[in-house]
Amino acid sequence: MTDATVTQNTYDAEFGDYYALLKPRVMTLVVFTAAVGLIVAPVPMPFILAFSSILFIALGAGASGALNMWWDADIDEIMKRTQSRPVPSGRVSANSAMIMGLWLSVLSVAMLGLASNWFAAFCLAFTIFFYAVVYSMWLKRSTPQNIVIGGAAGAFPPMVGWAAATGGVAIESVLMFAVIFMWTPPHFWALALFMNEDYSDAGVPMMTVTHGKPHTRRQMWYYTLLLAPIALVISFTSIGGPIYFVAAVVLSAMFIKHAWGVLGRAEDTAIADSYAAERKMFRFSLLHLFGLFTALLVEAAMRALELSPTYWPVWI
Amino acid sequence: MSIKKDHDLHKKRGKSNLMLGLVLGGFVALVFGITIAKMTAGHNMEAADHVLRPALSYAK
C-alpha cells in the first residue's frame, strides 16, 4: 500500500476548481464595466496602473463570489442552475471557499489602494461587503426585492473604475451605476421566469415565487421603461456623444420591445413554447448592457482622436 | 525505498502547482510594474521605518 491509496477516495481540488469559485462569467462583466468606467474617466492613467486596477477590481468581485458560494452552499445544492458549482458538488469545501474569499478580499482592496487610490479601494471594499453581506447573507433569503437592492453590488464596478482614475465620484459615474442598477431587475427576473422552480425549491423568495409571474412581468416592464431615460441622459454628459445616443435609442427601443412581448404573455402560452420570449429577453439584456458600454468606449476613443463633434450638447 | 512520483494525483497536483506558481510570478511582476510606474511618475516611495529618517522631512 502506498501513501496515495489513502487519499484515493477523496477528490483533490484542482486549480480550476478554485478559479470557478471566483465566478468567472460574472467577472467578465465586472472587468468590462469597470474598464469602461476607468477608460472614459477624464483623467488618463498609465497602462500598467489601469491594468492592475481593473485586475484587482475583478479579483475583489471574484472574492465576493467565493464568499457567496460559501454562504449559499445549501441552496446552490438544490438549484439545478448552481448544482455544479465547486462547493455544492463537493470539489472544494465551504470553509476553503470562505478562507479564499476573505483573503482575496483583503488582497484586492489593499492592492487597488496601492495601484490607484484609497477612495477607490474603499469603494471596492464596500462593493464586496454589499454583495457578500447585504445581498447574500441578508436580502437574498428575506425579501423579493433581493435582486433589486442587491443589484447595486453589480452596478458599482464602473463607479470603482471611475474612482480609480479620478479619485472621486461624478454625475457620469453615478449614471453608469444607475443604468446597471435599473437593468438588473428585468435581466434577473427574465431568468427567474424560466428558472422559477429552482428558486421555489430552494426557498429563495424571488418575485416570481412570492408575487407570481404576472406581477413580475409588470415589474420588469416598469424597470425597462425607467431604464431608457437614464441610458439616454448619459448621451448629454461629458462621456456621451452622437454615437452613444444612437446606440442608446436603438438598444432601449429593442429592450422595451422585448419587455412588452414578455409583459403580455399568458402563463400557458409561455409554458407552451418553454419561455422562448423570456429566454430571448434574458439573452438580449446582456447584449443591451454590453452595447451601451461599448458605445461609451467608442465615444472615449473618438474624444482621444479629437473626432468628437463640437456641436454636440453637453447639458450635465 | 524511494517514493515514486508516478501516481495520477502527483500529475494533477503538479499542474495545479504550476498554475499557482505562474499566478504568483505574475503577481510579483505586476507589483514590480506598479512600483516602476509610480516611481516614474515621481511618487515618494519611502515611508516611516521605525527609526528617524533624515531623508523624510517630518518637520514642516
Tab-separated table of C-alpha atoms in Angstrom:
chain	number	residue	atom	x	y	z
A	1	MET	CA	0.000	0.000	0.000
A	2	THR	CA	1.308	3.369	-0.944
A	3	ASP	CA	0.515	6.688	0.690
A	4	ALA	CA	-1.534	7.659	-2.289
A	5	THR	CA	-4.156	4.972	-1.730
A	6	VAL	CA	-5.195	6.711	1.461
A	7	THR	CA	-6.332	9.788	-0.409
A	8	GLN	CA	-7.660	7.977	-3.466
A	9	ASN	CA	-11.287	8.202	-2.476
A	10	THR	CA	-11.315	11.896	-1.661
A	11	TYR	CA	-11.330	14.340	-4.528
A	12	ASP	CA	-8.267	16.514	-4.766
A	13	ALA	CA	-9.272	20.071	-5.607
A	14	GLU	CA	-7.572	21.406	-8.717
A	15	PHE	CA	-6.598	24.896	-9.733
A	16	GLY	CA	-9.643	25.162	-11.987
A	17	ASP	CA	-11.978	24.456	-9.067
A	18	TYR	CA	-10.635	27.421	-7.142
A	19	TYR	CA	-10.838	29.553	-10.265
A	20	ALA	CA	-14.510	28.552	-10.614
A	21	LEU	CA	-15.099	29.901	-7.074
A	22	LEU	CA	-14.457	33.384	-8.446
A	23	LYS	CA	-17.486	33.157	-10.785
A	24	PRO	CA	-15.515	33.833	-13.975
A	25	ARG	CA	-18.594	34.636	-16.057
A	26	VAL	CA	-19.799	37.322	-13.678
A	27	MET	CA	-16.228	38.562	-13.532
A	28	THR	CA	-16.107	39.192	-17.302
A	29	LEU	CA	-18.999	41.643	-16.971
A	30	VAL	CA	-17.289	43.286	-13.981
A	31	VAL	CA	-13.991	43.564	-15.858
A	32	PHE	CA	-15.738	45.099	-18.836
A	33	THR	CA	-17.859	47.672	-16.953
A	34	ALA	CA	-15.015	48.596	-14.580
A	35	ALA	CA	-12.673	49.019	-17.545
A	36	VAL	CA	-15.172	51.286	-19.294
A	37	GLY	CA	-15.619	53.354	-16.113
A	38	LEU	CA	-11.873	53.756	-15.859
A	39	ILE	CA	-11.219	54.457	-19.538
A	40	VAL	CA	-13.992	57.023	-20.093
A	41	ALA	CA	-12.905	58.986	-16.999
A	42	PRO	CA	-11.285	62.319	-17.869
A	43	VAL	CA	-8.029	61.501	-16.016
A	44	PRO	CA	-5.625	59.329	-18.020
A	45	MET	CA	-3.822	56.517	-16.177
A	46	PRO	CA	-0.530	54.813	-17.047
A	47	PHE	CA	-1.299	51.483	-18.720
A	48	ILE	CA	0.166	49.248	-16.012
A	49	LEU	CA	-1.765	51.063	-13.257
A	50	ALA	CA	-5.025	50.943	-15.234
A	51	PHE	CA	-4.454	47.257	-15.977
A	52	SER	CA	-3.697	46.446	-12.324
A	53	SER	CA	-6.685	48.443	-11.088
A	54	ILE	CA	-9.089	46.546	-13.364
A	55	LEU	CA	-7.455	43.254	-12.381
A	56	PHE	CA	-7.857	43.939	-8.659
A	57	ILE	CA	-11.444	45.143	-9.066
A	58	ALA	CA	-12.116	41.825	-10.852
A	59	LEU	CA	-10.335	39.944	-8.077
A	60	GLY	CA	-12.467	41.718	-5.472
A	61	ALA	CA	-15.591	40.721	-7.401
A	62	GLY	CA	-14.235	37.161	-7.529
A	63	ALA	CA	-13.624	37.215	-3.789
A	64	SER	CA	-17.223	38.214	-3.119
A	65	GLY	CA	-18.286	35.412	-5.487
A	66	ALA	CA	-16.318	32.910	-3.373
A	67	LEU	CA	-17.909	34.264	-0.183
A	68	ASN	CA	-21.330	33.975	-1.811
A	69	MET	CA	-20.642	30.324	-2.721
A	70	TRP	CA	-19.584	29.611	0.864
A	71	TRP	CA	-22.705	31.170	2.332
A	72	ASP	CA	-25.149	29.812	-0.251
A	73	ALA	CA	-23.780	26.261	-0.494
A	74	ASP	CA	-27.022	24.866	0.962
A	75	ILE	CA	-29.297	26.483	-1.624
A	76	ASP	CA	-26.852	26.073	-4.519
A	77	GLU	CA	-27.100	22.346	-3.870
A	78	ILE	CA	-30.857	22.406	-4.515
A	79	MET	CA	-30.951	24.646	-7.589
A	80	LYS	CA	-30.204	22.991	-10.938
A	81	ARG	CA	-28.509	26.122	-12.227
A	82	THR	CA	-25.921	26.098	-9.454
A	83	GLN	CA	-25.549	22.406	-8.561
A	84	SER	CA	-22.292	22.035	-10.453
A	85	ARG	CA	-20.545	24.882	-8.587
A	86	PRO	CA	-17.373	23.767	-6.744
A	87	VAL	CA	-18.831	23.813	-3.211
A	88	PRO	CA	-22.216	22.067	-3.734
A	89	SER	CA	-20.580	19.446	-5.966
A	90	GLY	CA	-18.065	18.724	-3.204
A	91	ARG	CA	-14.921	19.678	-5.107
A	92	VAL	CA	-13.998	22.463	-2.678
A	93	SER	CA	-15.062	22.654	0.966
A	94	ALA	CA	-17.252	25.558	2.053
A	95	ASN	CA	-14.599	26.507	4.567
A	96	SER	CA	-11.911	26.760	1.865
A	97	ALA	CA	-14.239	28.995	-0.145
A	98	MET	CA	-14.681	31.292	2.854
A	99	ILE	CA	-10.959	31.500	3.592
A	100	MET	CA	-10.117	32.152	-0.042
A	101	GLY	CA	-12.890	34.774	-0.278
A	102	LEU	CA	-11.725	36.646	2.799
A	103	TRP	CA	-8.050	36.679	1.860
A	104	LEU	CA	-8.689	37.679	-1.737
A	105	SER	CA	-10.956	40.492	-0.464
A	106	VAL	CA	-8.150	41.863	1.702
A	107	LEU	CA	-5.571	41.431	-1.046
A	108	SER	CA	-7.678	43.008	-3.793
A	109	VAL	CA	-8.661	46.037	-1.682
A	110	ALA	CA	-5.094	46.644	-0.465
A	111	MET	CA	-3.638	46.259	-3.957
A	112	LEU	CA	-6.251	48.504	-5.571
A	113	GLY	CA	-5.389	51.134	-2.959
A	114	LEU	CA	-1.699	50.867	-3.808
A	115	ALA	CA	-2.217	50.763	-7.575
A	116	SER	CA	-4.724	53.637	-7.733
A	117	ASN	CA	-6.018	55.425	-4.622
A	118	TRP	CA	-7.641	54.663	-1.287
A	119	PHE	CA	-11.023	56.089	-2.193
A	120	ALA	CA	-11.322	53.507	-4.982
A	121	ALA	CA	-10.133	50.831	-2.549
A	122	PHE	CA	-12.833	51.881	-0.099
A	123	CYS	CA	-15.451	51.664	-2.861
A	124	LEU	CA	-14.272	48.151	-3.725
A	125	ALA	CA	-14.400	47.094	-0.067
A	126	PHE	CA	-17.926	48.475	0.166
A	127	THR	CA	-18.921	46.596	-3.002
A	128	ILE	CA	-17.618	43.304	-1.584
A	129	PHE	CA	-19.397	43.984	1.710
A	130	PHE	CA	-22.605	44.834	-0.117
A	131	TYR	CA	-22.569	41.672	-2.230
A	132	ALA	CA	-21.397	39.226	0.432
A	133	VAL	CA	-23.194	40.593	3.485
A	134	VAL	CA	-26.090	42.796	2.388
A	135	TYR	CA	-27.146	40.691	-0.615
A	136	SER	CA	-26.030	37.101	0.087
A	137	MET	CA	-26.481	36.942	3.836
A	138	TRP	CA	-29.348	39.303	4.390
A	139	LEU	CA	-31.578	40.200	1.429
A	140	LYS	CA	-31.423	37.128	-0.797
A	141	ARG	CA	-33.393	34.903	1.537
A	142	SER	CA	-35.605	37.505	3.156
A	143	THR	CA	-37.231	39.744	0.525
A	144	PRO	CA	-38.455	39.594	-3.081
A	145	GLN	CA	-36.650	42.914	-3.521
A	146	ASN	CA	-33.392	40.944	-3.089
A	147	ILE	CA	-32.045	41.406	-6.580
A	148	VAL	CA	-33.294	44.997	-6.874
A	149	ILE	CA	-31.199	46.201	-3.936
A	150	GLY	CA	-28.540	43.520	-4.381
A	151	GLY	CA	-28.201	44.708	-7.978
A	152	ALA	CA	-26.344	47.697	-6.583
A	153	ALA	CA	-23.373	45.411	-5.963
A	154	GLY	CA	-23.215	44.582	-9.659
A	155	ALA	CA	-23.657	48.253	-10.533
A	156	PHE	CA	-20.688	49.519	-8.515
A	157	PRO	CA	-17.789	48.340	-10.768
A	158	PRO	CA	-17.922	51.243	-13.278
A	159	MET	CA	-18.002	53.653	-10.311
A	160	VAL	CA	-14.979	51.908	-8.803
A	161	GLY	CA	-13.203	52.100	-12.169
A	162	TRP	CA	-14.032	55.807	-12.417
A	163	ALA	CA	-12.854	56.339	-8.812
A	164	ALA	CA	-9.579	54.526	-9.580
A	165	ALA	CA	-8.878	57.027	-12.366
A	166	THR	CA	-10.235	60.226	-10.816
A	167	GLY	CA	-10.218	59.590	-7.066
A	168	GLY	CA	-13.859	60.606	-6.729
A	169	VAL	CA	-17.477	60.362	-7.788
A	170	ALA	CA	-19.121	62.315	-10.611
A	171	ILE	CA	-22.537	62.525	-12.268
A	172	GLU	CA	-21.211	60.342	-15.105
A	173	SER	CA	-20.176	57.515	-12.799
A	174	VAL	CA	-23.453	57.739	-10.874
A	175	LEU	CA	-25.373	57.463	-14.165
A	176	MET	CA	-23.373	54.398	-15.207
A	177	PHE	CA	-24.242	52.935	-11.820
A	178	ALA	CA	-27.911	53.797	-12.335
A	179	VAL	CA	-28.013	52.101	-15.734
A	180	ILE	CA	-26.799	48.764	-14.362
A	181	PHE	CA	-28.944	49.169	-11.260
A	182	MET	CA	-32.151	49.608	-13.289
A	183	TRP	CA	-31.083	46.956	-15.780
A	184	THR	CA	-30.571	44.200	-13.188
A	185	PRO	CA	-34.235	43.553	-12.225
A	186	PRO	CA	-35.551	42.937	-15.772
A	187	HIS	CA	-32.393	40.948	-16.547
A	188	PHE	CA	-32.628	38.726	-13.493
A	189	TRP	CA	-36.394	38.358	-13.437
A	190	ALA	CA	-36.345	37.197	-17.067
A	191	LEU	CA	-34.094	34.394	-15.811
A	192	ALA	CA	-36.300	33.796	-12.769
A	193	LEU	CA	-39.368	33.432	-15.007
A	194	PHE	CA	-37.957	30.353	-16.704
A	195	MET	CA	-35.985	29.132	-13.668
A	196	ASN	CA	-38.807	29.681	-11.176
A	197	GLU	CA	-38.959	26.067	-9.953
A	198	ASP	CA	-35.300	26.293	-8.939
A	199	TYR	CA	-35.959	29.254	-6.689
A	200	SER	CA	-39.166	27.923	-5.140
A	201	ASP	CA	-37.465	24.565	-4.423
A	202	ALA	CA	-34.617	26.351	-2.690
A	203	GLY	CA	-36.979	28.643	-0.776
A	204	VAL	CA	-35.451	31.814	-2.202
A	205	PRO	CA	-38.185	34.495	-2.175
A	206	MET	CA	-37.797	35.637	-5.760
A	207	MET	CA	-40.522	37.960	-7.048
A	208	THR	CA	-41.762	35.127	-9.292
A	209	VAL	CA	-42.262	32.903	-6.241
A	210	THR	CA	-43.812	35.388	-3.806
A	211	HIS	CA	-45.881	37.658	-6.077
A	212	GLY	CA	-46.415	35.381	-9.071
A	213	LYS	CA	-45.290	35.638	-12.652
A	214	PRO	CA	-47.819	38.204	-13.986
A	215	HIS	CA	-46.748	40.647	-11.257
A	216	THR	CA	-43.082	40.019	-12.096
A	217	ARG	CA	-43.767	40.689	-15.772
A	218	ARG	CA	-45.330	44.049	-14.877
A	219	GLN	CA	-42.379	44.959	-12.650
A	220	MET	CA	-39.959	44.089	-15.449
A	221	TRP	CA	-41.916	46.376	-17.761
A	222	TYR	CA	-41.670	49.337	-15.313
A	223	TYR	CA	-37.944	48.908	-14.767
A	224	THR	CA	-37.316	48.635	-18.501
A	225	LEU	CA	-39.247	51.871	-19.087
A	226	LEU	CA	-37.341	53.667	-16.314
A	227	LEU	CA	-34.012	52.390	-17.628
A	228	ALA	CA	-34.438	54.057	-21.033
A	229	PRO	CA	-34.303	57.740	-19.922
A	230	ILE	CA	-31.274	57.074	-17.700
A	231	ALA	CA	-29.459	55.396	-20.579
A	232	LEU	CA	-30.394	58.322	-22.855
A	233	VAL	CA	-29.352	61.064	-20.419
A	234	ILE	CA	-25.751	59.786	-20.469
A	235	SER	CA	-25.640	60.943	-24.126
A	236	PHE	CA	-25.612	64.532	-22.887
A	237	THR	CA	-22.854	64.232	-20.304
A	238	SER	CA	-19.116	64.575	-20.858
A	239	ILE	CA	-18.818	60.847	-21.654
A	240	GLY	CA	-21.686	60.768	-24.178
A	241	GLY	CA	-21.986	61.785	-27.804
A	242	PRO	CA	-23.921	61.118	-31.014
A	243	ILE	CA	-22.733	57.504	-31.431
A	244	TYR	CA	-23.720	56.627	-27.893
A	245	PHE	CA	-27.025	58.466	-28.363
A	246	VAL	CA	-27.931	56.390	-31.418
A	247	ALA	CA	-26.869	53.176	-29.666
A	248	ALA	CA	-28.903	54.069	-26.562
A	249	VAL	CA	-32.028	54.896	-28.612
A	250	VAL	CA	-31.859	51.675	-30.635
A	251	LEU	CA	-30.946	49.381	-27.738
A	252	SER	CA	-33.525	50.917	-25.387
A	253	ALA	CA	-36.263	50.626	-28.012
A	254	MET	CA	-35.385	46.966	-28.598
A	255	PHE	CA	-35.262	46.223	-24.875
A	256	ILE	CA	-38.668	47.858	-24.394
A	257	LYS	CA	-39.999	45.770	-27.282
A	258	HIS	CA	-38.736	42.596	-25.592
A	259	ALA	CA	-40.269	43.659	-22.265
A	260	TRP	CA	-43.573	44.433	-23.993
A	261	GLY	CA	-43.596	40.950	-25.504
A	262	VAL	CA	-42.871	39.388	-22.124
A	263	LEU	CA	-45.449	41.590	-20.375
A	264	GLY	CA	-48.391	40.472	-22.457
A	265	ARG	CA	-47.772	36.736	-22.318
A	266	ALA	CA	-50.174	34.428	-20.539
A	267	GLU	CA	-48.579	31.699	-18.477
A	268	ASP	CA	-49.846	28.778	-20.579
A	269	THR	CA	-48.545	30.417	-23.777
A	270	ALA	CA	-45.146	30.786	-22.115
A	271	ILE	CA	-45.113	27.192	-20.960
A	272	ALA	CA	-46.186	26.034	-24.439
A	273	ASP	CA	-43.050	27.416	-26.087
A	274	SER	CA	-40.943	26.811	-22.924
A	275	TYR	CA	-40.457	30.520	-22.196
A	276	ALA	CA	-38.994	31.428	-25.587
A	277	ALA	CA	-39.700	35.182	-25.246
A	278	GLU	CA	-38.327	35.298	-21.687
A	279	ARG	CA	-35.170	33.478	-22.728
A	280	LYS	CA	-34.778	35.873	-25.659
A	281	MET	CA	-35.176	38.883	-23.375
A	282	PHE	CA	-32.589	37.468	-20.968
A	283	ARG	CA	-30.074	36.985	-23.777
A	284	PHE	CA	-30.832	40.402	-25.233
A	285	SER	CA	-30.388	42.074	-21.839
A	286	LEU	CA	-26.725	41.022	-21.861
A	287	LEU	CA	-26.300	42.402	-25.373
A	288	HIS	CA	-28.092	45.597	-24.311
A	289	LEU	CA	-25.705	46.368	-21.445
A	290	PHE	CA	-22.672	45.305	-23.439
A	291	GLY	CA	-23.788	47.537	-26.332
A	292	LEU	CA	-24.303	50.648	-24.172
A	293	PHE	CA	-20.889	50.355	-22.535
A	294	THR	CA	-19.171	49.577	-25.839
A	295	ALA	CA	-20.718	52.770	-27.247
A	296	LEU	CA	-19.210	54.703	-24.316
A	297	LEU	CA	-15.817	53.215	-25.203
A	298	VAL	CA	-16.258	54.290	-28.826
A	299	GLU	CA	-17.058	57.840	-27.663
A	300	ALA	CA	-13.916	57.831	-25.498
A	301	ALA	CA	-11.859	56.733	-28.500
A	302	MET	CA	-13.450	59.494	-30.612
A	303	ARG	CA	-12.544	62.097	-27.979
A	304	ALA	CA	-8.980	60.789	-27.779
A	305	LEU	CA	-8.667	61.084	-31.561
A	306	GLU	CA	-10.358	64.511	-31.442
A	307	LEU	CA	-13.103	63.325	-33.780
A	308	SER	CA	-15.981	64.247	-31.481
A	309	PRO	CA	-18.298	66.850	-32.990
A	310	THR	CA	-18.160	70.183	-31.188
A	311	TYR	CA	-21.853	70.864	-31.799
A	312	TRP	CA	-22.944	68.022	-29.524
A	313	PRO	CA	-24.710	69.470	-26.466
A	314	VAL	CA	-23.350	68.598	-23.028
A	315	TRP	CA	-26.090	69.511	-20.583
A	316	ILE	CA	-24.773	67.974	-17.401
B	1	MET	CA	12.749	2.581	-0.580
B	2	SER	CA	12.256	5.564	-2.816
B	3	ILE	CA	8.945	7.294	-3.272
B	4	LYS	CA	7.856	7.117	-6.881
B	5	LYS	CA	6.189	10.215	-8.274
B	6	ASP	CA	4.141	8.443	-10.893
B	7	HIS	CA	0.709	8.468	-9.299
B	8	ASP	CA	-2.028	10.301	-11.150
B	9	LEU	CA	-2.509	12.520	-8.116
B	10	HIS	CA	1.005	13.885	-8.435
B	11	LYS	CA	0.470	14.788	-12.066
B	12	LYS	CA	-2.722	16.653	-11.205
B	13	ARG	CA	-1.115	18.419	-8.274
B	14	GLY	CA	1.897	19.244	-10.390
B	15	LYS	CA	-0.361	21.023	-12.852
B	16	SER	CA	-2.135	22.930	-10.096
B	17	ASN	CA	1.189	23.894	-8.547
B	18	LEU	CA	2.483	25.128	-11.885
B	19	MET	CA	-0.619	27.283	-12.392
B	20	LEU	CA	-0.330	28.713	-8.871
B	21	GLY	CA	3.357	29.380	-9.486
B	22	LEU	CA	2.528	31.291	-12.660
B	23	VAL	CA	-0.131	33.332	-10.834
B	24	LEU	CA	2.277	34.225	-8.020
B	25	GLY	CA	5.048	35.014	-10.501
B	26	GLY	CA	2.623	37.242	-12.395
B	27	PHE	CA	1.696	38.985	-9.152
B	28	VAL	CA	5.359	39.722	-8.393
B	29	ALA	CA	5.834	41.099	-11.916
B	30	LEU	CA	2.725	43.242	-11.512
B	31	VAL	CA	3.866	44.734	-8.177
B	32	PHE	CA	7.235	45.465	-9.784
B	33	GLY	CA	5.474	47.139	-12.714
B	34	ILE	CA	3.287	49.225	-10.377
B	35	THR	CA	6.390	50.311	-8.446
B	36	ILE	CA	8.193	51.380	-11.616
B	37	ALA	CA	5.115	53.257	-12.857
B	38	LYS	CA	4.673	55.080	-9.537
B	39	MET	CA	8.350	55.987	-9.221
B	40	THR	CA	8.496	57.192	-12.812
B	41	ALA	CA	5.547	59.439	-12.017
B	42	GLY	CA	7.592	60.898	-9.148
B	43	HIS	CA	5.718	59.408	-6.208
B	44	ASN	CA	7.549	59.234	-2.909
B	45	MET	CA	8.128	55.553	-2.263
B	46	GLU	CA	9.756	55.993	1.139
B	47	ALA	CA	7.874	55.715	4.390
B	48	ALA	CA	8.454	55.635	8.128
B	49	ASP	CA	10.880	52.858	9.026
B	50	HIS	CA	10.697	52.842	12.849
B	51	VAL	CA	13.841	54.955	13.056
B	52	LEU	CA	14.436	58.594	12.297
B	53	ARG	CA	14.833	59.002	8.549
B	54	PRO	CA	16.570	62.251	7.656
B	55	ALA	CA	15.564	61.721	4.025
B	56	LEU	CA	11.920	62.091	5.039
B	57	SER	CA	11.226	65.550	6.276
B	58	TYR	CA	8.981	65.285	9.319
B	59	ALA	CA	9.278	68.966	10.114
B	60	LYS	CA	7.105	71.335	8.141
